[in-house]
PDB file of C-alpha atoms in Angstrom:
ATOM      1  CA  UNK Z 614      -0.115   0.191  -0.327  1.00 55.00           C
ATOM      2  CA  UNK Z 615       1.669   3.508  -0.959  1.00 56.00           C
ATOM      3  CA  UNK Z 616       2.413   5.762   1.781  1.00 56.00           C
ATOM      4  CA  UNK Z 617       0.186   9.087   1.769  1.00 53.00           C
ATOM      5  CA  UNK Z 618       2.762  11.759   1.137  1.00 52.00           C
ATOM      6  CA  UNK Z 619       2.171  14.939   2.958  1.00 69.00           C
ATOM      7  CA  UNK Z 620       0.521  16.946   0.332  1.00 81.00           C
ATOM      8  CA  UNK Z 621      -2.521  15.724  -1.684  1.00 87.00           C
ATOM      9  CA  UNK Z 622      -4.199  16.952  -4.643  1.00 93.00           C
ATOM     10  CA  UNK Z 623      -7.617  16.767  -5.088  1.00 94.00           C
ATOM     11  CA  UNK Z 624     -10.339  16.635  -7.952  1.00 97.00           C
ATOM     12  CA  UNK Z 625     -13.888  16.098  -8.332  1.00 97.00           C
ATOM     13  CA  UNK Z 626     -16.322  14.191 -10.691  1.00 98.00           C
ATOM     14  CA  UNK Z 627     -18.376  16.350 -12.554  1.00 97.00           C
ATOM     15  CA  UNK Z 628     -22.026  16.178 -13.429  1.00 96.00           C
ATOM     16  CA  UNK Z 629     -21.301  15.881 -16.961  1.00 96.00           C
ATOM     17  CA  UNK Z 630     -18.923  12.280 -15.977  1.00 97.00           C
ATOM     18  CA  UNK Z 631     -15.693  14.456 -16.596  1.00 97.00           C
ATOM     19  CA  UNK Z 632     -12.943  15.104 -13.932  1.00 98.00           C
ATOM     20  CA  UNK Z 633     -12.117  18.705 -13.202  1.00 97.00           C
ATOM     21  CA  UNK Z 634     -11.482  21.330 -10.827  1.00 97.00           C
ATOM     22  CA  UNK Z 635     -13.752  23.096  -8.465  1.00 95.00           C
ATOM     23  CA  UNK Z 636     -15.032  26.345  -9.761  1.00 95.00           C
ATOM     24  CA  UNK Z 637     -17.524  27.893 -12.279  1.00 93.00           C
ATOM     25  CA  UNK Z 638     -18.417  31.039 -14.278  1.00 92.00           C
ATOM     26  CA  UNK Z 639     -17.844  34.676 -12.941  1.00 93.00           C
ATOM     27  CA  UNK Z 640     -19.374  37.649 -14.054  1.00 91.00           C
ATOM     28  CA  UNK Z 641     -16.718  40.598 -13.355  1.00 89.00           C
ATOM     29  CA  UNK Z 642     -19.508  43.285 -13.145  1.00 93.00           C
ATOM     30  CA  UNK Z 643     -20.828  41.340 -10.312  1.00 96.00           C
ATOM     31  CA  UNK Z 644     -18.015  40.143  -8.373  1.00 96.00           C
ATOM     32  CA  UNK Z 645     -14.112  39.829  -8.585  1.00 96.00           C
ATOM     33  CA  UNK Z 646     -12.373  36.695  -9.938  1.00 96.00           C
ATOM     34  CA  UNK Z 647     -11.079  35.513  -6.313  1.00 96.00           C
ATOM     35  CA  UNK Z 648     -14.990  36.143  -4.646  1.00 96.00           C
ATOM     36  CA  UNK Z 649     -16.521  34.577  -7.780  1.00 96.00           C
ATOM     37  CA  UNK Z 650     -14.017  31.498  -6.662  1.00 96.00           C
ATOM     38  CA  UNK Z 651     -14.840  31.554  -3.290  1.00 96.00           C
ATOM     39  CA  UNK Z 652     -18.497  31.624  -3.874  1.00 96.00           C
ATOM     40  CA  UNK Z 653     -17.946  28.198  -5.842  1.00 95.00           C
ATOM     41  CA  UNK Z 654     -15.727  26.411  -3.475  1.00 95.00           C
ATOM     42  CA  UNK Z 655     -18.379  27.429  -0.869  1.00 95.00           C
ATOM     43  CA  UNK Z 656     -20.766  25.641  -2.843  1.00 95.00           C
ATOM     44  CA  UNK Z 657     -19.341  22.782  -4.496  1.00 95.00           C
ATOM     45  CA  UNK Z 658     -17.072  21.683  -1.603  1.00 95.00           C
ATOM     46  CA  UNK Z 659     -19.211  23.245   1.670  1.00 93.00           C
ATOM     47  CA  UNK Z 660     -15.856  24.751   2.932  1.00 90.00           C
ATOM     48  CA  UNK Z 661     -15.117  28.394   3.249  1.00 91.00           C
ATOM     49  CA  UNK Z 662     -11.752  29.103   1.622  1.00 90.00           C
ATOM     50  CA  UNK Z 663     -10.898  32.779   1.259  1.00 91.00           C
ATOM     51  CA  UNK Z 664      -8.883  32.545  -2.464  1.00 93.00           C
ATOM     52  CA  UNK Z 665      -6.257  35.431  -3.392  1.00 94.00           C
ATOM     53  CA  UNK Z 666      -4.643  36.855  -6.236  1.00 93.00           C
ATOM     54  CA  UNK Z 667      -1.427  34.674  -4.932  1.00 94.00           C
ATOM     55  CA  UNK Z 668      -3.177  31.716  -5.556  1.00 94.00           C
ATOM     56  CA  UNK Z 669      -3.612  32.364  -9.182  1.00 94.00           C
ATOM     57  CA  UNK Z 670      -1.277  29.915 -11.593  1.00 91.00           C
ATOM     58  CA  UNK Z 671      -2.292  30.302 -15.088  1.00 89.00           C
ATOM     59  CA  UNK Z 672      -5.009  32.164 -17.472  1.00 90.00           C
ATOM     60  CA  UNK Z 673      -5.764  30.505 -20.814  1.00 87.00           C
ATOM     61  CA  UNK Z 674      -7.818  32.268 -23.867  1.00 83.00           C
ATOM     62  CA  UNK Z 675      -8.496  30.049 -27.041  1.00 73.00           C
ATOM     63  CA  UNK Z 676     -10.069  32.426 -29.473  1.00 75.00           C
ATOM     64  CA  UNK Z 677     -11.356  29.788 -31.698  1.00 74.00           C
ATOM     65  CA  UNK Z 678     -13.490  28.397 -28.809  1.00 71.00           C
ATOM     66  CA  UNK Z 679     -17.108  28.413 -28.430  1.00 71.00           C
ATOM     67  CA  UNK Z 680     -18.524  30.072 -26.052  1.00 74.00           C
ATOM     68  CA  UNK Z 681     -15.759  32.473 -25.453  1.00 77.00           C
ATOM     69  CA  UNK Z 682     -14.196  31.799 -22.181  1.00 82.00           C
ATOM     70  CA  UNK Z 683     -11.128  32.893 -20.264  1.00 88.00           C
ATOM     71  CA  UNK Z 684     -10.283  30.298 -17.846  1.00 89.00           C
ATOM     72  CA  UNK Z 685      -8.379  31.276 -14.877  1.00 93.00           C
ATOM     73  CA  UNK Z 686      -6.692  28.506 -12.565  1.00 94.00           C
ATOM     74  CA  UNK Z 687      -5.906  28.934  -8.920  1.00 95.00           C
ATOM     75  CA  UNK Z 688      -3.957  26.536  -6.659  1.00 93.00           C
ATOM     76  CA  UNK Z 689      -3.477  26.457  -3.040  1.00 91.00           C
ATOM     77  CA  UNK Z 690      -1.002  23.635  -1.337  1.00 87.00           C
ATOM     78  CA  UNK Z 691      -2.897  22.429   1.949  1.00 87.00           C
ATOM     79  CA  UNK Z 692      -1.621  19.692   3.940  1.00 85.00           C
ATOM     80  CA  UNK Z 693      -3.611  16.331   4.629  1.00 87.00           C
ATOM     81  CA  UNK Z 694      -5.405  17.642   7.594  1.00 88.00           C
ATOM     82  CA  UNK Z 695      -6.904  20.273   5.838  1.00 90.00           C
ATOM     83  CA  UNK Z 696      -7.754  18.298   2.690  1.00 92.00           C
ATOM     84  CA  UNK Z 697      -9.329  15.804   4.761  1.00 92.00           C
ATOM     85  CA  UNK Z 698     -11.383  18.568   6.331  1.00 93.00           C
ATOM     86  CA  UNK Z 699     -12.148  19.695   2.479  1.00 94.00           C
ATOM     87  CA  UNK Z 700     -13.398  16.018   1.640  1.00 95.00           C
ATOM     88  CA  UNK Z 701     -15.663  15.708   4.748  1.00 94.00           C
ATOM     89  CA  UNK Z 702     -17.352  18.780   3.879  1.00 95.00           C
ATOM     90  CA  UNK Z 703     -17.795  18.036   0.337  1.00 95.00           C
ATOM     91  CA  UNK Z 704     -19.719  14.874   1.411  1.00 94.00           C
ATOM     92  CA  UNK Z 705     -21.630  16.038   4.242  1.00 92.00           C
ATOM     93  CA  UNK Z 706     -22.719  19.919   3.895  1.00 91.00           C
ATOM     94  CA  UNK Z 707     -21.663  21.375   0.200  1.00 94.00           C
ATOM     95  CA  UNK Z 708     -25.098  22.277  -1.325  1.00 92.00           C
ATOM     96  CA  UNK Z 709     -24.004  20.927  -4.877  1.00 91.00           C
ATOM     97  CA  UNK Z 710     -23.065  17.181  -3.828  1.00 91.00           C
ATOM     98  CA  UNK Z 711     -24.936  14.891  -5.733  1.00 88.00           C
ATOM     99  CA  UNK Z 712     -26.111  17.720  -8.240  1.00 89.00           C
ATOM    100  CA  UNK Z 713     -22.939  19.613  -9.971  1.00 92.00           C
ATOM    101  CA  UNK Z 714     -20.752  17.080  -7.997  1.00 95.00           C
ATOM    102  CA  UNK Z 715     -20.602  13.767  -8.255  1.00 96.00           C
ATOM    103  CA  UNK Z 716     -17.536  13.100  -5.894  1.00 96.00           C
ATOM    104  CA  UNK Z 717     -14.003  14.062  -4.581  1.00 96.00           C
ATOM    105  CA  UNK Z 718     -11.320  12.276  -5.277  1.00 97.00           C
ATOM    106  CA  UNK Z 719      -7.381  12.372  -4.533  1.00 96.00           C
ATOM    107  CA  UNK Z 720      -4.937  12.293  -7.544  1.00 97.00           C
ATOM    108  CA  UNK Z 721      -2.441   9.532  -6.909  1.00 96.00           C
ATOM    109  CA  UNK Z 722       1.098  11.099  -6.706  1.00 94.00           C
ATOM    110  CA  UNK Z 723       3.161   8.029  -7.174  1.00 94.00           C
ATOM    111  CA  UNK Z 724       3.777   5.150 -10.090  1.00 91.00           C
ATOM    112  CA  UNK Z 725       3.223   1.565  -8.719  1.00 92.00           C
ATOM    113  CA  UNK Z 726       5.524  -1.200 -10.029  1.00 86.00           C
ATOM    114  CA  UNK Z 727       3.061  -2.337 -12.548  1.00 80.00           C
ATOM    115  CA  UNK Z 728       2.759   1.518 -14.074  1.00 82.00           C
ATOM    116  CA  UNK Z 729      -0.584   2.301 -12.216  1.00 93.00           C
ATOM    117  CA  UNK Z 730      -1.182   5.280 -10.113  1.00 96.00           C
ATOM    118  CA  UNK Z 731      -0.521   9.089 -11.836  1.00 97.00           C
ATOM    119  CA  UNK Z 732      -0.491   7.570 -15.209  1.00 96.00           C
ATOM    120  CA  UNK Z 733      -3.453   5.626 -14.935  1.00 96.00           C
ATOM    121  CA  UNK Z 734      -5.206   8.886 -13.509  1.00 97.00           C
ATOM    122  CA  UNK Z 735      -3.970  10.868 -16.193  1.00 97.00           C
ATOM    123  CA  UNK Z 736      -5.741   8.499 -18.651  1.00 95.00           C
ATOM    124  CA  UNK Z 737      -9.388   9.347 -17.518  1.00 97.00           C
ATOM    125  CA  UNK Z 738     -11.559  11.883 -19.531  1.00 96.00           C
ATOM    126  CA  UNK Z 739     -11.024  15.786 -18.503  1.00 96.00           C
ATOM    127  CA  UNK Z 740     -13.298  18.913 -18.738  1.00 94.00           C
ATOM    128  CA  UNK Z 741     -11.407  21.223 -21.066  1.00 89.00           C
ATOM    129  CA  UNK Z 742      -7.695  22.212 -20.386  1.00 89.00           C
ATOM    130  CA  UNK Z 743      -8.026  20.706 -16.470  1.00 94.00           C
ATOM    131  CA  UNK Z 744      -5.700  17.609 -17.590  1.00 95.00           C
ATOM    132  CA  UNK Z 745      -2.966  20.340 -18.197  1.00 93.00           C
ATOM    133  CA  UNK Z 746      -3.588  22.890 -15.326  1.00 93.00           C
ATOM    134  CA  UNK Z 747      -3.196  19.307 -13.075  1.00 96.00           C
ATOM    135  CA  UNK Z 748       0.214  18.652 -14.751  1.00 95.00           C
ATOM    136  CA  UNK Z 749       1.218  22.078 -14.302  1.00 93.00           C
ATOM    137  CA  UNK Z 750      -0.009  22.646 -10.775  1.00 93.00           C
ATOM    138  CA  UNK Z 751       1.701  18.982  -9.837  1.00 95.00           C
ATOM    139  CA  UNK Z 752       5.034  19.955 -11.139  1.00 94.00           C
ATOM    140  CA  UNK Z 753       5.041  23.677 -10.262  1.00 92.00           C
ATOM    141  CA  UNK Z 754       4.186  22.825  -6.420  1.00 91.00           C
ATOM    142  CA  UNK Z 755       6.789  19.961  -6.534  1.00 93.00           C
ATOM    143  CA  UNK Z 756       4.198  16.936  -6.114  1.00 93.00           C
ATOM    144  CA  UNK Z 757       5.808  15.421  -8.873  1.00 95.00           C
ATOM    145  CA  UNK Z 758       9.194  15.613 -10.953  1.00 96.00           C
ATOM    146  CA  UNK Z 759       9.252  16.914 -14.850  1.00 96.00           C
ATOM    147  CA  UNK Z 760      10.821  13.338 -15.382  1.00 95.00           C
ATOM    148  CA  UNK Z 761       8.201  11.187 -13.281  1.00 95.00           C
ATOM    149  CA  UNK Z 762       5.463  13.531 -15.183  1.00 96.00           C
ATOM    150  CA  UNK Z 763       6.597  12.504 -18.820  1.00 94.00           C
ATOM    151  CA  UNK Z 764       6.789   9.100 -17.799  1.00 93.00           C
ATOM    152  CA  UNK Z 765       3.271   9.070 -16.313  1.00 94.00           C
ATOM    153  CA  UNK Z 766       2.104  10.835 -19.547  1.00 93.00           C
ATOM    154  CA  UNK Z 767       3.861   8.457 -21.806  1.00 90.00           C
ATOM    155  CA  UNK Z 768       1.877   5.465 -19.986  1.00 89.00           C
ATOM    156  CA  UNK Z 769      -1.326   7.309 -19.841  1.00 89.00           C
ATOM    157  CA  UNK Z 770      -1.255   7.390 -23.705  1.00 86.00           C
ATOM    158  CA  UNK Z 771      -0.752   3.820 -23.806  1.00 85.00           C
ATOM    159  CA  UNK Z 772      -3.692   2.783 -21.584  1.00 85.00           C
ATOM    160  CA  UNK Z 773      -5.736   5.024 -23.419  1.00 83.00           C
ATOM    161  CA  UNK Z 774      -5.374   3.474 -26.391  1.00 79.00           C
ATOM    162  CA  UNK Z 775      -6.497   0.431 -24.496  1.00 71.00           C
ATOM    163  CA  UNK Z 776     -10.033  -0.700 -25.881  1.00 54.00           C
TER     164      UNK Z 776
ATOM    165  CA  UNK U 976     -28.805  20.975 -13.318  1.00 55.00           C
ATOM    166  CA  UNK U 977     -29.934  17.444 -13.761  1.00 56.00           C
ATOM    167  CA  UNK U 978     -32.706  16.082 -11.163  1.00 56.00           C
ATOM    168  CA  UNK U 979     -31.069  13.216  -9.115  1.00 52.00           C
ATOM    169  CA  UNK U 980     -32.852  10.079  -9.438  1.00 52.00           C
ATOM    170  CA  UNK U 981     -34.212   8.155  -6.420  1.00 68.00           C
ATOM    171  CA  UNK U 982     -31.200   5.507  -6.802  1.00 81.00           C
ATOM    172  CA  UNK U 983     -27.564   6.101  -7.460  1.00 87.00           C
ATOM    173  CA  UNK U 984     -24.845   4.305  -8.600  1.00 93.00           C
ATOM    174  CA  UNK U 985     -21.466   4.386  -6.644  1.00 94.00           C
ATOM    175  CA  UNK U 986     -17.822   3.808  -7.695  1.00 97.00           C
ATOM    176  CA  UNK U 987     -14.464   4.846  -6.283  1.00 97.00           C
ATOM    177  CA  UNK U 988     -11.475   6.240  -7.409  1.00 98.00           C
ATOM    178  CA  UNK U 989      -8.969   3.164  -6.496  1.00 97.00           C
ATOM    179  CA  UNK U 990      -5.351   3.851  -5.134  1.00 96.00           C
ATOM    180  CA  UNK U 991      -3.967   2.587  -8.491  1.00 96.00           C
ATOM    181  CA  UNK U 992      -5.865   5.288 -10.242  1.00 97.00           C
ATOM    182  CA  UNK U 993      -8.334   3.307 -11.926  1.00 97.00           C
ATOM    183  CA  UNK U 994     -12.331   3.252 -11.331  1.00 98.00           C
ATOM    184  CA  UNK U 995     -13.888   0.541  -9.519  1.00 97.00           C
ATOM    185  CA  UNK U 996     -15.863  -1.001  -6.978  1.00 97.00           C
ATOM    186  CA  UNK U 997     -15.055  -1.780  -3.223  1.00 95.00           C
ATOM    187  CA  UNK U 998     -13.840  -5.230  -2.577  1.00 95.00           C
ATOM    188  CA  UNK U 999     -10.795  -7.322  -2.577  1.00 93.00           C
ATOM    189  CA  UNK U1000      -9.473 -10.521  -2.381  1.00 92.00           C
ATOM    190  CA  UNK U1001     -11.088 -13.314  -0.124  1.00 93.00           C
ATOM    191  CA  UNK U1002      -9.728 -16.526   1.062  1.00 91.00           C
ATOM    192  CA  UNK U1003     -12.545 -18.728   1.433  1.00 89.00           C
ATOM    193  CA  UNK U1004     -10.526 -21.605   3.524  1.00 93.00           C
ATOM    194  CA  UNK U1005     -10.844 -18.045   6.289  1.00 96.00           C
ATOM    195  CA  UNK U1006     -14.419 -16.506   5.238  1.00 96.00           C
ATOM    196  CA  UNK U1007     -17.124 -16.834   3.296  1.00 96.00           C
ATOM    197  CA  UNK U1008     -17.074 -14.604   0.125  1.00 96.00           C
ATOM    198  CA  UNK U1009     -19.992 -12.652   1.650  1.00 96.00           C
ATOM    199  CA  UNK U1010     -18.117 -12.381   4.681  1.00 96.00           C
ATOM    200  CA  UNK U1011     -15.061 -11.389   3.052  1.00 96.00           C
ATOM    201  CA  UNK U1012     -16.894  -8.622   1.008  1.00 96.00           C
ATOM    202  CA  UNK U1013     -18.925  -7.346   4.173  1.00 96.00           C
ATOM    203  CA  UNK U1014     -15.330  -6.743   5.936  1.00 96.00           C
ATOM    204  CA  UNK U1015     -13.759  -5.101   2.434  1.00 95.00           C
ATOM    205  CA  UNK U1016     -16.750  -2.766   2.725  1.00 95.00           C
ATOM    206  CA  UNK U1017     -16.134  -1.881   6.333  1.00 95.00           C
ATOM    207  CA  UNK U1018     -12.767  -1.139   5.498  1.00 95.00           C
ATOM    208  CA  UNK U1019     -13.260   0.870   2.134  1.00 95.00           C
ATOM    209  CA  UNK U1020     -16.373   2.311   3.064  1.00 95.00           C
ATOM    210  CA  UNK U1021     -16.199   2.796   6.997  1.00 93.00           C
ATOM    211  CA  UNK U1022     -20.022   1.454   6.632  1.00 90.00           C
ATOM    212  CA  UNK U1023     -21.409  -1.873   8.077  1.00 91.00           C
ATOM    213  CA  UNK U1024     -23.339  -3.522   5.409  1.00 90.00           C
ATOM    214  CA  UNK U1025     -24.191  -7.439   5.698  1.00 90.00           C
ATOM    215  CA  UNK U1026     -23.983  -9.067   2.131  1.00 93.00           C
ATOM    216  CA  UNK U1027     -26.196 -11.996   1.701  1.00 94.00           C
ATOM    217  CA  UNK U1028     -26.000 -14.259  -1.507  1.00 93.00           C
ATOM    218  CA  UNK U1029     -29.129 -12.540  -2.778  1.00 94.00           C
ATOM    219  CA  UNK U1030     -27.050  -9.511  -3.686  1.00 94.00           C
ATOM    220  CA  UNK U1031     -24.757 -11.632  -6.168  1.00 94.00           C
ATOM    221  CA  UNK U1032     -25.062 -10.676  -9.610  1.00 91.00           C
ATOM    222  CA  UNK U1033     -22.780 -12.411 -11.692  1.00 89.00           C
ATOM    223  CA  UNK U1034     -19.093 -14.496 -11.143  1.00 90.00           C
ATOM    224  CA  UNK U1035     -16.186 -14.528 -14.203  1.00 87.00           C
ATOM    225  CA  UNK U1036     -13.496 -16.559 -14.437  1.00 83.00           C
ATOM    226  CA  UNK U1037     -11.057 -16.035 -17.361  1.00 73.00           C
ATOM    227  CA  UNK U1038      -8.612 -18.812 -17.229  1.00 75.00           C
ATOM    228  CA  UNK U1039      -5.700 -17.028 -19.185  1.00 74.00           C
ATOM    229  CA  UNK U1040      -5.849 -14.261 -16.757  1.00 71.00           C
ATOM    230  CA  UNK U1041      -2.903 -14.132 -14.314  1.00 71.00           C
ATOM    231  CA  UNK U1042      -2.932 -14.412 -11.279  1.00 74.00           C
ATOM    232  CA  UNK U1043      -5.824 -16.833 -11.699  1.00 78.00           C
ATOM    233  CA  UNK U1044      -9.009 -14.881 -10.145  1.00 83.00           C
ATOM    234  CA  UNK U1045     -12.679 -15.668  -9.838  1.00 88.00           C
ATOM    235  CA  UNK U1046     -14.400 -12.260  -9.853  1.00 89.00           C
ATOM    236  CA  UNK U1047     -17.583 -11.962  -7.802  1.00 93.00           C
ATOM    237  CA  UNK U1048     -20.046  -9.131  -8.119  1.00 94.00           C
ATOM    238  CA  UNK U1049     -22.209  -8.072  -5.443  1.00 95.00           C
ATOM    239  CA  UNK U1050     -25.187  -5.183  -5.913  1.00 94.00           C
ATOM    240  CA  UNK U1051     -27.216  -3.545  -3.856  1.00 91.00           C
ATOM    241  CA  UNK U1052     -29.901  -1.335  -4.639  1.00 87.00           C
ATOM    242  CA  UNK U1053     -30.159   1.385  -1.864  1.00 87.00           C
ATOM    243  CA  UNK U1054     -32.416   4.487  -1.814  1.00 85.00           C
ATOM    244  CA  UNK U1055     -30.210   8.193  -1.969  1.00 87.00           C
ATOM    245  CA  UNK U1056     -30.688   8.774   1.766  1.00 88.00           C
ATOM    246  CA  UNK U1057     -28.738   5.543   2.420  1.00 91.00           C
ATOM    247  CA  UNK U1058     -25.878   6.180  -0.107  1.00 92.00           C
ATOM    248  CA  UNK U1059     -25.426   9.926   1.455  1.00 92.00           C
ATOM    249  CA  UNK U1060     -24.523   8.157   4.515  1.00 93.00           C
ATOM    250  CA  UNK U1061     -22.045   5.438   2.635  1.00 94.00           C
ATOM    251  CA  UNK U1062     -20.527   8.827   1.242  1.00 95.00           C
ATOM    252  CA  UNK U1063     -20.652  10.422   4.409  1.00 94.00           C
ATOM    253  CA  UNK U1064     -18.787   7.513   6.008  1.00 95.00           C
ATOM    254  CA  UNK U1065     -16.343   6.840   3.273  1.00 95.00           C
ATOM    255  CA  UNK U1066     -14.873  10.347   3.820  1.00 94.00           C
ATOM    256  CA  UNK U1067     -14.580  10.357   7.440  1.00 92.00           C
ATOM    257  CA  UNK U1068     -14.515   7.022   9.338  1.00 91.00           C
ATOM    258  CA  UNK U1069     -13.188   4.332   6.878  1.00 94.00           C
ATOM    259  CA  UNK U1070      -9.700   3.252   7.565  1.00 92.00           C
ATOM    260  CA  UNK U1071      -8.615   3.054   3.759  1.00 91.00           C
ATOM    261  CA  UNK U1072      -9.565   6.410   2.847  1.00 91.00           C
ATOM    262  CA  UNK U1073      -6.556   8.227   1.383  1.00 88.00           C
ATOM    263  CA  UNK U1074      -4.604   5.341   0.791  1.00 89.00           C
ATOM    264  CA  UNK U1075      -6.818   2.039  -0.823  1.00 92.00           C
ATOM    265  CA  UNK U1076      -9.124   4.378  -1.919  1.00 95.00           C
ATOM    266  CA  UNK U1077      -8.928   7.829  -3.123  1.00 96.00           C
ATOM    267  CA  UNK U1078     -12.657   8.790  -3.283  1.00 96.00           C
ATOM    268  CA  UNK U1079     -16.285   7.847  -3.586  1.00 96.00           C
ATOM    269  CA  UNK U1080     -17.713   9.322  -7.383  1.00 97.00           C
ATOM    270  CA  UNK U1081     -21.919   8.793  -8.075  1.00 96.00           C
ATOM    271  CA  UNK U1082     -21.966   7.575 -11.741  1.00 97.00           C
ATOM    272  CA  UNK U1083     -24.522  10.110 -13.953  1.00 96.00           C
ATOM    273  CA  UNK U1084     -27.439   8.192 -15.107  1.00 94.00           C
ATOM    274  CA  UNK U1085     -28.549  10.840 -17.635  1.00 94.00           C
ATOM    275  CA  UNK U1086     -27.638  12.047 -20.487  1.00 92.00           C
ATOM    276  CA  UNK U1087     -26.918  15.692 -20.904  1.00 92.00           C
ATOM    277  CA  UNK U1088     -27.854  17.658 -24.150  1.00 86.00           C
ATOM    278  CA  UNK U1089     -24.604  17.969 -25.176  1.00 80.00           C
ATOM    279  CA  UNK U1090     -23.712  14.319 -25.046  1.00 82.00           C
ATOM    280  CA  UNK U1091     -21.923  14.279 -21.549  1.00 93.00           C
ATOM    281  CA  UNK U1092     -23.180  12.267 -18.516  1.00 96.00           C
ATOM    282  CA  UNK U1093     -23.174   8.354 -18.424  1.00 97.00           C
ATOM    283  CA  UNK U1094     -21.206   8.498 -21.996  1.00 96.00           C
ATOM    284  CA  UNK U1095     -18.442  10.635 -20.680  1.00 96.00           C
ATOM    285  CA  UNK U1096     -18.290   8.596 -17.251  1.00 97.00           C
ATOM    286  CA  UNK U1097     -18.068   5.275 -19.382  1.00 97.00           C
ATOM    287  CA  UNK U1098     -14.735   6.785 -21.195  1.00 96.00           C
ATOM    288  CA  UNK U1099     -12.748   6.446 -18.277  1.00 97.00           C
ATOM    289  CA  UNK U1100     -10.206   4.057 -17.281  1.00 96.00           C
ATOM    290  CA  UNK U1101     -11.617   0.908 -15.138  1.00 96.00           C
ATOM    291  CA  UNK U1102     -10.071  -1.830 -13.312  1.00 94.00           C
ATOM    292  CA  UNK U1103     -10.437  -5.493 -14.913  1.00 89.00           C
ATOM    293  CA  UNK U1104     -14.247  -6.279 -16.124  1.00 89.00           C
ATOM    294  CA  UNK U1105     -15.789  -3.422 -13.380  1.00 94.00           C
ATOM    295  CA  UNK U1106     -17.089  -1.476 -16.178  1.00 95.00           C
ATOM    296  CA  UNK U1107     -18.741  -4.339 -17.582  1.00 93.00           C
ATOM    297  CA  UNK U1108     -20.035  -5.185 -13.916  1.00 93.00           C
ATOM    298  CA  UNK U1109     -21.088  -1.498 -13.820  1.00 96.00           C
ATOM    299  CA  UNK U1110     -23.216  -2.100 -17.305  1.00 95.00           C
ATOM    300  CA  UNK U1111     -24.858  -5.076 -16.444  1.00 93.00           C
ATOM    301  CA  UNK U1112     -25.901  -3.942 -12.949  1.00 93.00           C
ATOM    302  CA  UNK U1113     -27.413  -0.344 -14.448  1.00 95.00           C
ATOM    303  CA  UNK U1114     -29.687  -2.276 -17.200  1.00 94.00           C
ATOM    304  CA  UNK U1115     -30.420  -5.228 -14.560  1.00 92.00           C
ATOM    305  CA  UNK U1116     -31.738  -2.913 -11.797  1.00 91.00           C
ATOM    306  CA  UNK U1117     -33.512  -0.379 -14.305  1.00 93.00           C
ATOM    307  CA  UNK U1118     -31.387   2.057 -13.748  1.00 93.00           C
ATOM    308  CA  UNK U1119     -30.776   2.918 -17.711  1.00 95.00           C
ATOM    309  CA  UNK U1120     -32.434   1.163 -20.504  1.00 96.00           C
ATOM    310  CA  UNK U1121     -30.607  -1.193 -22.832  1.00 96.00           C
ATOM    311  CA  UNK U1122     -31.015   1.438 -25.658  1.00 95.00           C
ATOM    312  CA  UNK U1123     -29.970   4.437 -23.368  1.00 95.00           C
ATOM    313  CA  UNK U1124     -26.803   2.415 -22.361  1.00 96.00           C
ATOM    314  CA  UNK U1125     -26.083   1.109 -26.137  1.00 95.00           C
ATOM    315  CA  UNK U1126     -26.191   5.070 -26.766  1.00 93.00           C
ATOM    316  CA  UNK U1127     -23.808   5.902 -23.988  1.00 94.00           C
ATOM    317  CA  UNK U1128     -21.093   3.224 -25.010  1.00 93.00           C
ATOM    318  CA  UNK U1129     -20.848   4.843 -28.565  1.00 90.00           C
ATOM    319  CA  UNK U1130     -20.212   8.107 -27.415  1.00 89.00           C
ATOM    320  CA  UNK U1131     -17.989   6.569 -24.804  1.00 90.00           C
ATOM    321  CA  UNK U1132     -15.918   5.098 -27.592  1.00 86.00           C
ATOM    322  CA  UNK U1133     -15.698   8.371 -29.494  1.00 85.00           C
ATOM    323  CA  UNK U1134     -15.057  10.280 -26.552  1.00 85.00           C
ATOM    324  CA  UNK U1135     -12.185   7.693 -25.688  1.00 83.00           C
ATOM    325  CA  UNK U1136     -10.527   8.312 -29.373  1.00 79.00           C
ATOM    326  CA  UNK U1137     -10.095  12.002 -28.632  1.00 72.00           C
ATOM    327  CA  UNK U1138      -6.467  13.064 -27.326  1.00 54.00           C
TER     328      UNK U1138
END
């Protein structure tokens, strides 16, 4: 059984059957991006988290995509103790549980002898560019090395081509 | 936002990054299959569920597979109220949470206008024959019709072939 690392990465199973991060649409004429994300986190996780500009990682605009969206990605490094609280709240008090959110899952941050772990996780189906956001955050926060990510992505592609 | 049906189907994200059902290895010289499954459910879900022969759905043996395993699949129809209790226990008291089990997720039992829902869920990566077990159980328990399942599987294949 793999040892739990001190830090965990959390994603969610969305109502549309895809994996993604908590979040949603924000109208900048009504609230700031950070206020909007804090609101979405409360709805989807049942957990009060004040998001600040310091948590911002990337913004992406794909002019050819419809509808026209700019996606802003924020990430926060949290200890396992805090992650546990988030997981509990998501399954007990979050208003979106069972509606917008079908469940929270941890991302395996290791590779098993047989090749499973992060690579198998990356072979799932993700919304939009969230798989890229995940890969970016894992390396940025030092949860996996660039070499580990590259190896996992190679195996993920092979897994995905299996019937 | 899709309406929650009365019945829900629950799967788990496993430590190896694949989706599957709760369960594990049973040594029939030590305990019955049903006792073994009840034990595994307690460890993985933190929920006491007495499994009986009436819950048995299918048994599969693939002689060419290594290691030699016979997989026994059990399913129980539960109301959303009970499922919520299972989800809470899995995120709070289950000893395997964060180790063998990375999270519990509901299976979307609907198709959205854009094609998402069950089809996207079926495009993920599953352990062993658990995707087939899921499909079998969904139809057997009347959670989706054979036609709905067929349509979802067609779209799942298309989604999986996307990069």
